[in-house]
Coordinates of C-alpha atoms in Angstrom, one line a residue:
X1 CA -199.1 102.9 -159.2
X2 CA -198.3 102.5 -155.1
X3 CA -198.9 106.2 -153.7
X4 CA -195.6 106.3 -151.7
X5 CA -196.4 107.0 -148.2
X6 CA -195.4 110.3 -146.4
X7 CA -192.2 109.6 -144.1
X8 CA -192.3 110.6 -140.6
X9 CA -189.2 110.5 -138.3
X10 CA -189.3 111.0 -134.1
X11 CA -186.6 111.2 -132.3
X12 CA -188.0 110.7 -128.8
X13 CA -190.2 107.2 -127.7
X14 CA -191.7 109.2 -124.5
X15 CA -195.2 110.3 -124.4
X16 CA -195.0 113.4 -127.1
X17 CA -193.4 111.4 -129.2
X18 CA -195.2 108.7 -128.9
X19 CA -198.6 110.1 -129.1
X20 CA -197.1 112.4 -132.1
X21 CA -196.0 109.2 -133.6
X22 CA -199.7 107.4 -133.2
X23 CA -201.9 110.8 -134.4
X24 CA -199.5 111.1 -137.4
X25 CA -199.6 107.1 -138.0
X26 CA -203.8 107.6 -137.4
X27 CA -203.6 110.4 -140.4
X28 CA -202.1 108.5 -143.0
X29 CA -198.1 108.8 -142.3
X30 CA -195.9 106.3 -142.3
X31 CA -193.6 106.4 -138.9
X32 CA -190.5 106.3 -137.5
X33 CA -189.7 106.4 -133.6
X34 CA -185.9 106.5 -132.7
X35 CA -185.4 105.9 -129.3
X36 CA -181.8 106.4 -127.4
X37 CA -182.6 104.0 -124.7
X38 CA -182.2 100.2 -125.4
X39 CA -185.6 99.7 -124.4
X40 CA -188.5 100.4 -122.7
X41 CA -188.2 101.6 -119.6
X42 CA -190.5 100.0 -116.7
X43 CA -189.5 102.3 -113.7
X44 CA -191.1 105.5 -113.4
X45 CA -193.5 107.9 -112.2
X46 CA -196.9 109.1 -112.3
X47 CA -199.0 111.6 -114.7
X48 CA -201.9 113.3 -114.0
X49 CA -203.6 113.5 -117.5
X50 CA -205.3 116.8 -117.1
X51 CA -208.5 116.9 -119.0
X52 CA -207.4 119.2 -122.4
X53 CA -204.9 115.9 -122.6
X54 CA -207.9 113.7 -122.3
X55 CA -209.7 115.4 -125.0
X56 CA -206.6 115.9 -127.2
X57 CA -206.0 112.5 -127.3
X58 CA -209.7 111.4 -127.7
X59 CA -208.9 113.7 -130.6
X60 CA -206.2 111.0 -132.1
X61 CA -208.6 108.1 -131.4
X62 CA -206.7 107.1 -128.2
X63 CA -208.6 106.3 -125.0
X64 CA -206.0 106.5 -122.2
X65 CA -208.7 105.1 -119.4
X66 CA -209.3 102.1 -121.0
X67 CA -205.2 101.5 -121.6
X68 CA -204.1 102.3 -118.1
X69 CA -208.0 101.9 -115.6
X70 CA -210.9 104.8 -115.3
X71 CA -210.5 104.6 -111.7
X72 CA -210.1 108.3 -110.6
X73 CA -209.7 110.0 -107.1
X74 CA -212.8 111.6 -105.0
X75 CA -211.3 114.4 -104.0
X76 CA -207.7 116.4 -105.1
X77 CA -206.2 118.7 -102.7
X78 CA -203.6 121.2 -100.8
X79 CA -202.7 120.4 -97.2
X80 CA -200.3 121.3 -94.1
X81 CA -197.3 119.5 -92.8
X82 CA -199.9 119.3 -89.7
X83 CA -202.5 117.7 -92.1
X84 CA -204.7 120.4 -92.2
X85 CA -206.6 121.3 -94.9
X86 CA -205.7 124.5 -97.3
X87 CA -208.1 123.4 -100.0
X88 CA -209.9 120.4 -101.6
X89 CA -212.3 120.0 -104.8
X90 CA -214.1 117.0 -105.4
X91 CA -213.4 115.2 -108.6
X92 CA -217.3 115.2 -108.9
X93 CA -217.2 118.8 -109.6
X94 CA -214.6 119.2 -111.9
X95 CA -215.6 116.6 -114.0
X96 CA -218.9 119.2 -114.2
X97 CA -217.0 121.4 -115.2
X98 CA -214.5 120.0 -117.5
X99 CA -216.7 117.0 -118.9
X100 CA -214.4 114.4 -116.8
X101 CA -212.0 115.0 -114.1
X102 CA -208.3 114.2 -114.4
X103 CA -206.9 111.0 -114.7
X104 CA -203.8 109.8 -113.0
X105 CA -201.7 106.6 -114.4
X106 CA -197.9 105.2 -114.6
X107 CA -196.2 107.2 -117.4
X108 CA -194.6 103.2 -118.3
X109 CA -198.2 102.3 -118.3
X110 CA -199.3 105.2 -121.0
X111 CA -195.7 104.9 -123.1
X112 CA -196.4 100.4 -123.4
X113 CA -200.2 101.4 -124.4
X114 CA -199.6 104.3 -127.2
X115 CA -196.3 101.6 -128.3
X116 CA -198.4 98.8 -128.6
X117 CA -201.1 100.6 -130.3
X118 CA -198.3 101.7 -133.5
X119 CA -197.3 99.3 -136.4
X120 CA -194.8 96.4 -135.5
X121 CA -191.4 97.6 -135.5
X122 CA -192.2 101.4 -135.6
X123 CA -190.0 102.0 -132.4
X124 CA -186.7 101.2 -132.6
X125 CA -184.7 101.7 -129.4
X126 CA -180.7 102.2 -128.8
X127 CA -181.1 104.3 -132.0
X128 CA -180.6 107.7 -131.0
X129 CA -180.9 110.9 -133.4
X130 CA -177.3 112.4 -133.7
X131 CA -178.6 115.2 -136.6
X132 CA -180.7 116.2 -138.8
X133 CA -179.5 117.4 -142.0
X134 CA -181.3 119.2 -145.2
X135 CA -183.9 120.0 -142.8
X136 CA -185.6 122.9 -144.7
X137 CA -185.7 120.7 -148.4
X138 CA -184.9 117.2 -147.9
X139 CA -184.2 116.1 -144.2
X140 CA -181.9 113.3 -143.9
X141 CA -181.9 112.3 -139.7
X142 CA -178.6 110.3 -139.2
X143 CA -178.5 107.7 -136.3
X144 CA -175.7 104.9 -135.8
X145 CA -177.8 102.7 -137.4
X146 CA -177.8 104.6 -140.2
X147 CA -179.4 107.2 -142.0
X148 CA -183.1 107.4 -143.1
X149 CA -185.1 109.7 -145.1
X150 CA -187.9 111.7 -143.9
X151 CA -190.5 113.9 -145.4
X152 CA -191.2 115.5 -141.6
X153 CA -188.7 115.1 -138.4
X154 CA -190.4 115.5 -135.0
X155 CA -188.0 116.6 -132.1
X156 CA -189.4 115.2 -129.3
X157 CA -186.2 114.7 -127.2
X158 CA -186.3 115.4 -123.9
X159 CA -185.7 118.9 -121.5
X160 CA -182.1 118.5 -122.6
X161 CA -183.2 118.0 -126.3
X162 CA -179.8 118.0 -128.6
X163 CA -182.0 118.9 -131.8
X164 CA -182.4 121.9 -129.9
X165 CA -179.6 122.9 -128.9
X166 CA -178.2 122.3 -132.3
X167 CA -181.0 124.5 -134.2
X168 CA -181.2 127.3 -131.8
X169 CA -177.8 127.7 -130.8
X170 CA -178.1 131.1 -129.2
X171 CA -180.9 129.6 -127.2
X172 CA -180.0 130.7 -123.4
X173 CA -181.2 126.8 -122.6
X174 CA -182.6 125.8 -118.9
X175 CA -182.8 127.4 -116.0
X176 CA -182.6 125.4 -112.5
X177 CA -186.0 125.8 -110.9
X178 CA -183.6 126.4 -107.5
X179 CA -185.9 122.7 -106.4
X180 CA -185.2 119.1 -106.7
X181 CA -187.5 116.5 -107.3
X182 CA -187.7 112.8 -105.8
X183 CA -190.7 110.4 -107.5
X184 CA -191.9 106.7 -107.2
X185 CA -194.5 104.6 -107.4
X186 CA -195.3 102.3 -104.5
X187 CA -197.3 98.7 -105.3
X188 CA -201.1 98.3 -104.6
X189 CA -200.6 95.6 -102.2
X190 CA -200.0 97.4 -98.2
X191 CA -200.0 100.7 -100.2
X192 CA -201.3 103.5 -97.8
X193 CA -203.5 106.2 -99.2
X194 CA -204.4 109.5 -98.7
X195 CA -207.9 109.7 -96.4
X196 CA -210.2 109.4 -98.5
X197 CA -212.1 113.0 -99.0
X198 CA -215.5 113.6 -96.3
X199 CA -213.6 111.2 -93.4
X200 CA -210.4 113.6 -92.9
X201 CA -209.9 115.3 -89.5
X202 CA -207.4 118.6 -89.0
X203 CA -204.9 117.3 -87.3
X204 CA -202.3 114.6 -88.7
X205 CA -203.8 112.0 -85.4
X206 CA -206.8 112.6 -87.0
X207 CA -205.9 111.3 -90.4
X208 CA -204.1 107.9 -88.6
X209 CA -207.8 105.7 -89.3
X210 CA -207.8 106.5 -92.7
X211 CA -204.7 105.9 -93.8
X212 CA -204.2 103.1 -91.8
X213 CA -206.2 101.1 -94.6
X214 CA -204.8 99.6 -98.0
X215 CA -205.8 101.4 -101.0
X216 CA -209.3 99.7 -101.8
X217 CA -209.4 101.6 -104.9
X218 CA -208.5 104.6 -106.1
X219 CA -211.8 105.8 -106.8
X220 CA -212.4 106.3 -102.7
X221 CA -208.6 108.1 -102.1
X222 CA -207.8 111.6 -102.7
X223 CA -204.9 113.1 -104.2
X224 CA -203.2 115.6 -102.1
X225 CA -199.9 117.7 -102.3
X226 CA -198.6 119.0 -98.7
X227 CA -196.8 122.0 -98.5
X228 CA -194.4 123.3 -95.9
X229 CA -191.6 126.0 -95.9
X230 CA -189.2 125.2 -99.1
X231 CA -190.3 121.1 -99.5
X232 CA -193.6 120.0 -101.0
X233 CA -194.8 116.2 -100.8
X234 CA -197.2 114.7 -103.2
X235 CA -199.5 111.4 -103.3
X236 CA -201.4 110.7 -105.8
X237 CA -203.7 107.5 -106.5
X238 CA -203.4 105.4 -109.7
X239 CA -205.8 104.5 -112.3
X240 CA -204.5 100.8 -111.3
X241 CA -204.5 101.0 -107.9
X242 CA -200.9 102.0 -107.6
X243 CA -199.8 105.4 -105.4
X244 CA -197.3 107.9 -107.1
X245 CA -195.9 109.7 -104.6
X246 CA -193.2 113.0 -105.0
X247 CA -191.2 114.9 -102.8
X248 CA -189.7 118.1 -103.9
X249 CA -187.1 120.5 -101.8
X250 CA -185.3 123.9 -102.1
X251 CA -181.3 122.6 -102.3
X252 CA -178.4 123.9 -104.5
X253 CA -178.4 122.6 -108.1
X254 CA -176.6 119.0 -108.3
X255 CA -177.4 117.6 -104.6
X256 CA -177.7 114.3 -104.2
X257 CA -177.7 112.7 -100.8
X258 CA -175.6 110.0 -99.9
X259 CA -178.5 108.1 -98.4
X260 CA -181.8 109.2 -99.8
X261 CA -184.2 107.4 -97.2
X262 CA -182.7 109.3 -94.3
X263 CA -182.8 112.9 -95.9
X264 CA -186.6 112.1 -97.0
X265 CA -187.3 111.4 -93.0
X266 CA -185.4 114.1 -92.0
X267 CA -187.1 116.3 -94.2
X268 CA -191.0 114.8 -94.5
X269 CA -191.0 111.8 -91.5
X270 CA -192.3 114.4 -89.2
X271 CA -196.0 115.1 -91.4
X272 CA -199.1 113.8 -91.1
X273 CA -200.1 110.2 -91.5
X274 CA -200.1 108.7 -94.4
X275 CA -196.6 110.1 -95.3
X276 CA -194.1 108.5 -93.0
X277 CA -195.8 105.0 -93.5
X278 CA -195.3 105.7 -97.4
X279 CA -191.8 106.6 -96.7
X280 CA -191.0 103.6 -94.8
X281 CA -191.9 101.4 -98.2
X282 CA -190.1 103.2 -100.7
X283 CA -187.5 101.2 -102.4
X284 CA -184.4 104.0 -102.9
X285 CA -182.8 101.9 -105.7
X286 CA -186.5 102.7 -107.5
X287 CA -186.7 106.4 -106.2
X288 CA -186.2 108.7 -109.4
X289 CA -184.6 112.5 -108.3
X290 CA -184.2 115.0 -111.0
X291 CA -183.6 118.6 -110.6
X292 CA -186.0 120.9 -111.7
X293 CA -185.4 123.0 -114.6
X294 CA -187.6 125.1 -117.3
X295 CA -186.3 126.5 -120.6
X296 CA -184.8 130.1 -119.3
X297 CA -186.7 132.2 -122.7
X298 CA -189.2 131.0 -124.8
X299 CA -187.9 129.4 -128.2
X300 CA -188.7 131.7 -131.0
X301 CA -190.5 129.2 -132.8
X302 CA -191.5 125.2 -132.5
X303 CA -190.1 124.3 -136.6
X304 CA -187.7 124.8 -139.1
X305 CA -188.3 123.9 -142.5
X306 CA -189.7 120.0 -142.1
X307 CA -188.4 119.8 -139.0
X308 CA -190.6 120.3 -135.8
X309 CA -190.1 120.4 -131.7
X310 CA -193.0 119.4 -129.2
X311 CA -193.2 118.6 -125.8
X312 CA -189.9 119.3 -123.1
X313 CA -188.0 119.8 -126.3
X314 CA -190.0 122.7 -127.3
X315 CA -191.4 124.3 -124.0
X316 CA -189.9 122.6 -120.8
X317 CA -191.5 124.0 -118.0
X318 CA -191.9 122.9 -114.0
X319 CA -194.3 120.6 -113.1
X320 CA -196.3 122.6 -110.6
X321 CA -199.2 122.7 -112.6
X322 CA -199.0 119.4 -114.0
X323 CA -199.0 120.3 -117.5
X324 CA -195.6 119.1 -119.0
X325 CA -196.8 115.8 -120.1
X326 CA -199.9 117.1 -121.1
X327 CA -198.5 120.0 -123.4
X328 CA -196.6 117.9 -124.8
X329 CA -199.8 115.4 -125.6
X330 CA -201.6 118.8 -127.3
X331 CA -198.6 119.6 -129.2
X332 CA -199.0 115.8 -130.7
X333 CA -202.5 116.5 -131.5
X334 CA -201.9 119.5 -133.3
X335 CA -199.2 118.6 -134.8
X336 CA -201.0 115.4 -136.9
X337 CA -204.2 117.5 -137.3
X338 CA -202.9 120.2 -139.3
X339 CA -200.5 117.9 -141.3
X340 CA -203.3 115.7 -142.1
X341 CA -203.8 115.5 -145.7
X342 CA -200.5 117.4 -146.1
X343 CA -198.6 116.7 -149.2
X344 CA -194.6 116.9 -149.6
X345 CA -195.2 120.5 -150.3
X346 CA -197.3 121.2 -147.7
X347 CA -195.1 120.4 -144.9
X348 CA -193.2 123.3 -144.3
X349 CA -196.3 125.9 -144.4
X350 CA -198.1 123.3 -141.7
X351 CA -195.4 123.1 -139.2
X352 CA -195.3 127.0 -139.2
X353 CA -199.2 127.2 -138.8
X354 CA -198.4 124.4 -136.0
X355 CA -195.8 127.1 -134.6
X356 CA -198.7 129.8 -134.8
X357 CA -200.9 127.9 -132.8
X358 CA -198.7 126.5 -130.1
X359 CA -196.3 128.7 -129.1
X360 CA -197.8 131.5 -127.0
X361 CA -199.9 128.8 -125.3
X362 CA -197.3 126.8 -124.0
X363 CA -195.0 129.6 -123.0
X364 CA -197.7 131.3 -120.8
X365 CA -198.2 128.2 -118.9
X366 CA -194.6 128.0 -118.8
X367 CA -194.4 131.1 -117.2
X368 CA -197.4 130.8 -114.7
X369 CA -195.9 127.1 -113.8
X370 CA -192.7 129.2 -112.7
X371 CA -194.5 131.5 -110.6
X372 CA -196.3 128.7 -109.1
X373 CA -193.6 126.9 -108.2
X374 CA -191.8 130.1 -106.5
X375 CA -194.9 130.8 -104.1
X376 CA -195.4 126.7 -103.6
X377 CA -191.1 127.0 -102.4
X378 CA -191.3 130.2 -100.2
X379 CA -189.2 129.5 -97.2
X380 CA -189.7 132.4 -94.4
X381 CA -192.6 131.9 -92.3
X382 CA -194.1 135.0 -92.3
X383 CA -194.8 134.6 -96.4
X384 CA -195.3 130.9 -95.7
X385 CA -198.2 131.8 -93.5
X386 CA -199.3 134.7 -95.7
X387 CA -199.6 132.2 -98.8
X388 CA -201.8 129.2 -96.5
X389 CA -203.6 132.1 -95.7
X390 CA -204.4 133.3 -99.1
X391 CA -205.2 129.9 -99.9
X392 CA -207.7 128.6 -97.5
X393 CA -209.0 132.0 -98.0
X394 CA -210.2 131.5 -102.0
X395 CA -214.1 130.3 -103.2
X396 CA -213.5 126.8 -104.3
X397 CA -215.7 128.2 -107.4
X398 CA -212.7 130.7 -107.9
X399 CA -209.7 128.4 -107.7
X400 CA -211.8 126.1 -110.6
X401 CA -212.0 129.4 -112.6
X402 CA -208.6 129.9 -112.3
X403 CA -208.0 126.3 -114.3
X404 CA -210.5 126.9 -117.4
X405 CA -207.4 128.5 -119.3
X406 CA -205.7 125.4 -118.8
X407 CA -208.7 122.5 -118.9
X408 CA -210.3 124.2 -121.6
X409 CA -207.8 125.8 -123.2
X410 CA -207.4 122.9 -125.9
X411 CA -208.5 123.6 -129.4
X412 CA -207.4 121.9 -132.6
X413 CA -207.0 124.9 -135.1
X414 CA -207.8 125.4 -138.3
X415 CA -205.7 124.1 -141.6
X416 CA -203.7 126.3 -143.7
X417 CA -205.5 128.1 -146.6
X418 CA -206.4 125.8 -149.7
X419 CA -206.3 122.8 -148.0
X420 CA -208.4 120.4 -146.0
X421 CA -207.7 118.5 -143.0

């Protein structure tokens, strides 16, 4: 007799949902991914996969570097608007400490690679999940294309998660951070990059020669974020040679300038090289803008019966630590690990173990990201001066130690008693 494979339905084909689907597929589950969008998004922004996320991807047998490129920036750091460095760390030092350097990739490339690793037809576009009924017993996933019975449902339906709202109706939801963000990816041809490690001077003029060169390869460039008064600008060379740029500003929620190029030039056009040149190359039609939110309070748990939440749906956080997508990847790896070898009756206990394993870590990072954002978004001149002085006075070794719980914090928990993974 042929054994019926357990069926998992994943709501959402973002990085978290696809990683969960792939991890479950490798664990022997039949997976269906339901995505609201009509097809995969070609546009988008970059994502930095920190060492903890890369380690989590290793556990499910997915090589992100092979999928999206192996080149890494030579250094990462913080700068002032005049170009002076507040802090800078060589990528080699991070690799020595954490076993590998962070990897910056285009989100669309990562999504495409994850999708390609799934069985053909596993991802169904233009198929939003409208409800999950009987989540405690025999879940039925409702979609406009028909109902899907499942042994497990994974809610990876994003920061505005309808499934979170439906099943946690008393939760306060999202809170605006006070900042909006613009993001885009510039093509490699003619792309100006942040100056290479060891070549930058201490002022805007000193960086002109370094920024005049085209990205000869991401391995020779520096990923840098520049902090001003209530404004930030980031430049991240991607592993495939393109450049991810982003900017944030303290503005009222819903602020949308009529002329976005003029707005960005007004806010950042006088900052150090290569920022003005990068602004001139931005295509407004390819520029994303999102107000930055996080959850106003933690969810009491990440599961209900046979329904589990992960990523932004479970613990939406601001991007100030670069851990939103990384934590979604961790969620997926832990979830699949706890469900490996589980039969239908084991699923609720496995999901309870998943909540126990993930709630405290993700909420601590959510709170830390919010606090980091408040510091980065300071606007008073004296507060900004004190902030910059404190950053410059922090020894590099102490700054790296502050990352240990992020980059070294991923572990796979033990499986529930009476069952082996």
